[in-house]
Amino acid sequence: MKLSVLLLAALFLQDVPLKPKDEFEVKLDYQFKSRPPQSINTTVHLDETREEHDRRVSSTPLPFLTLNIKMLKLSEEEVRVRVTNNLTLRVAMRKVEAGTTIPLEIGFTDDAKDRVTAHHYFLTLLSPKKAELSKIEILIEEDGTFLVNGEKRGKF
């Protein structure tokens, strides 16, 4: 599964180099939030365990992750950023300057680990003519390992 996602991502972003780690920083905004009542679904899933069901419908606070990605240094050509993930074509597109912080809401960490929501993100820096210049890759693996450009940054 992970290999197919990585191969698919490689096809889309094959020639785009990774942004050097000293040109950006990723800060975790880790909070505990309760699921909104409308997201608690009463549908019965025959393939889930009792523990998975209880976690899905629980109203107790759960770990919720937002990443704040600060662009420390940009080339003169890098003027826009496009954010994509493994579930949707484009999450966001905006202008970017040195010092800009881009909030990236990952959501409940259990959902990302269980593959219920997106778990693989790409921030692609673009030229004024929308040529892809560099990228930042963020991945949350099934065991909770958090990777930025392939470098382990922690575990949830």
mmCIF file of C-alpha atoms in Angstrom, residues 6-18 82 84 120-126 132 134-137:
data_model
loop_
_atom_site.group_PDB
_atom_site.id
_atom_site.type_symbol
_atom_site.label_atom_id
_atom_site.label_comp_id
_atom_site.label_asym_id
_atom_site.label_seq_id
_atom_site.Cartn_x
_atom_site.Cartn_y
_atom_site.Cartn_z
ATOM 1 C CA LEU A 6 4.869 6.519 -3.103
ATOM 2 C CA LEU A 7 5.053 5.326 -6.716
ATOM 3 C CA LEU A 8 1.955 7.322 -7.613
ATOM 4 C CA ALA A 9 3.401 10.393 -5.931
ATOM 5 C CA ALA A 10 6.699 9.863 -7.739
ATOM 6 C CA LEU A 11 4.888 9.892 -11.083
ATOM 7 C CA PHE A 12 3.314 13.268 -10.349
ATOM 8 C CA LEU A 13 6.360 14.910 -8.786
ATOM 9 C CA GLN A 14 9.232 12.947 -10.318
ATOM 10 C CA ASP A 15 11.619 15.757 -11.324
ATOM 11 C CA VAL A 16 10.842 18.217 -8.550
ATOM 12 C CA PRO A 17 13.664 18.426 -5.981
ATOM 13 C CA LEU A 18 13.004 18.442 -2.252
ATOM 14 C CA ARG A 82 0.211 24.404 -4.018
ATOM 15 C CA THR A 84 -2.035 18.510 -2.356
ATOM 16 C CA HIS A 120 0.387 12.130 2.648
ATOM 17 C CA TYR A 121 0.835 15.809 1.749
ATOM 18 C CA PHE A 122 2.919 17.712 -0.799
ATOM 19 C CA LEU A 123 3.666 21.435 -0.679
ATOM 20 C CA THR A 124 4.939 22.318 -4.140
ATOM 21 C CA LEU A 125 6.571 25.713 -4.676
ATOM 22 C CA LEU A 126 5.773 27.253 -8.042
ATOM 23 C CA GLU A 132 7.206 23.281 -10.176
ATOM 24 C CA SER A 134 10.727 22.434 -5.244
ATOM 25 C CA LYS A 135 8.536 20.472 -2.860
ATOM 26 C CA ILE A 136 8.079 19.500 0.769
ATOM 27 C CA GLU A 137 6.700 16.014 1.406
#
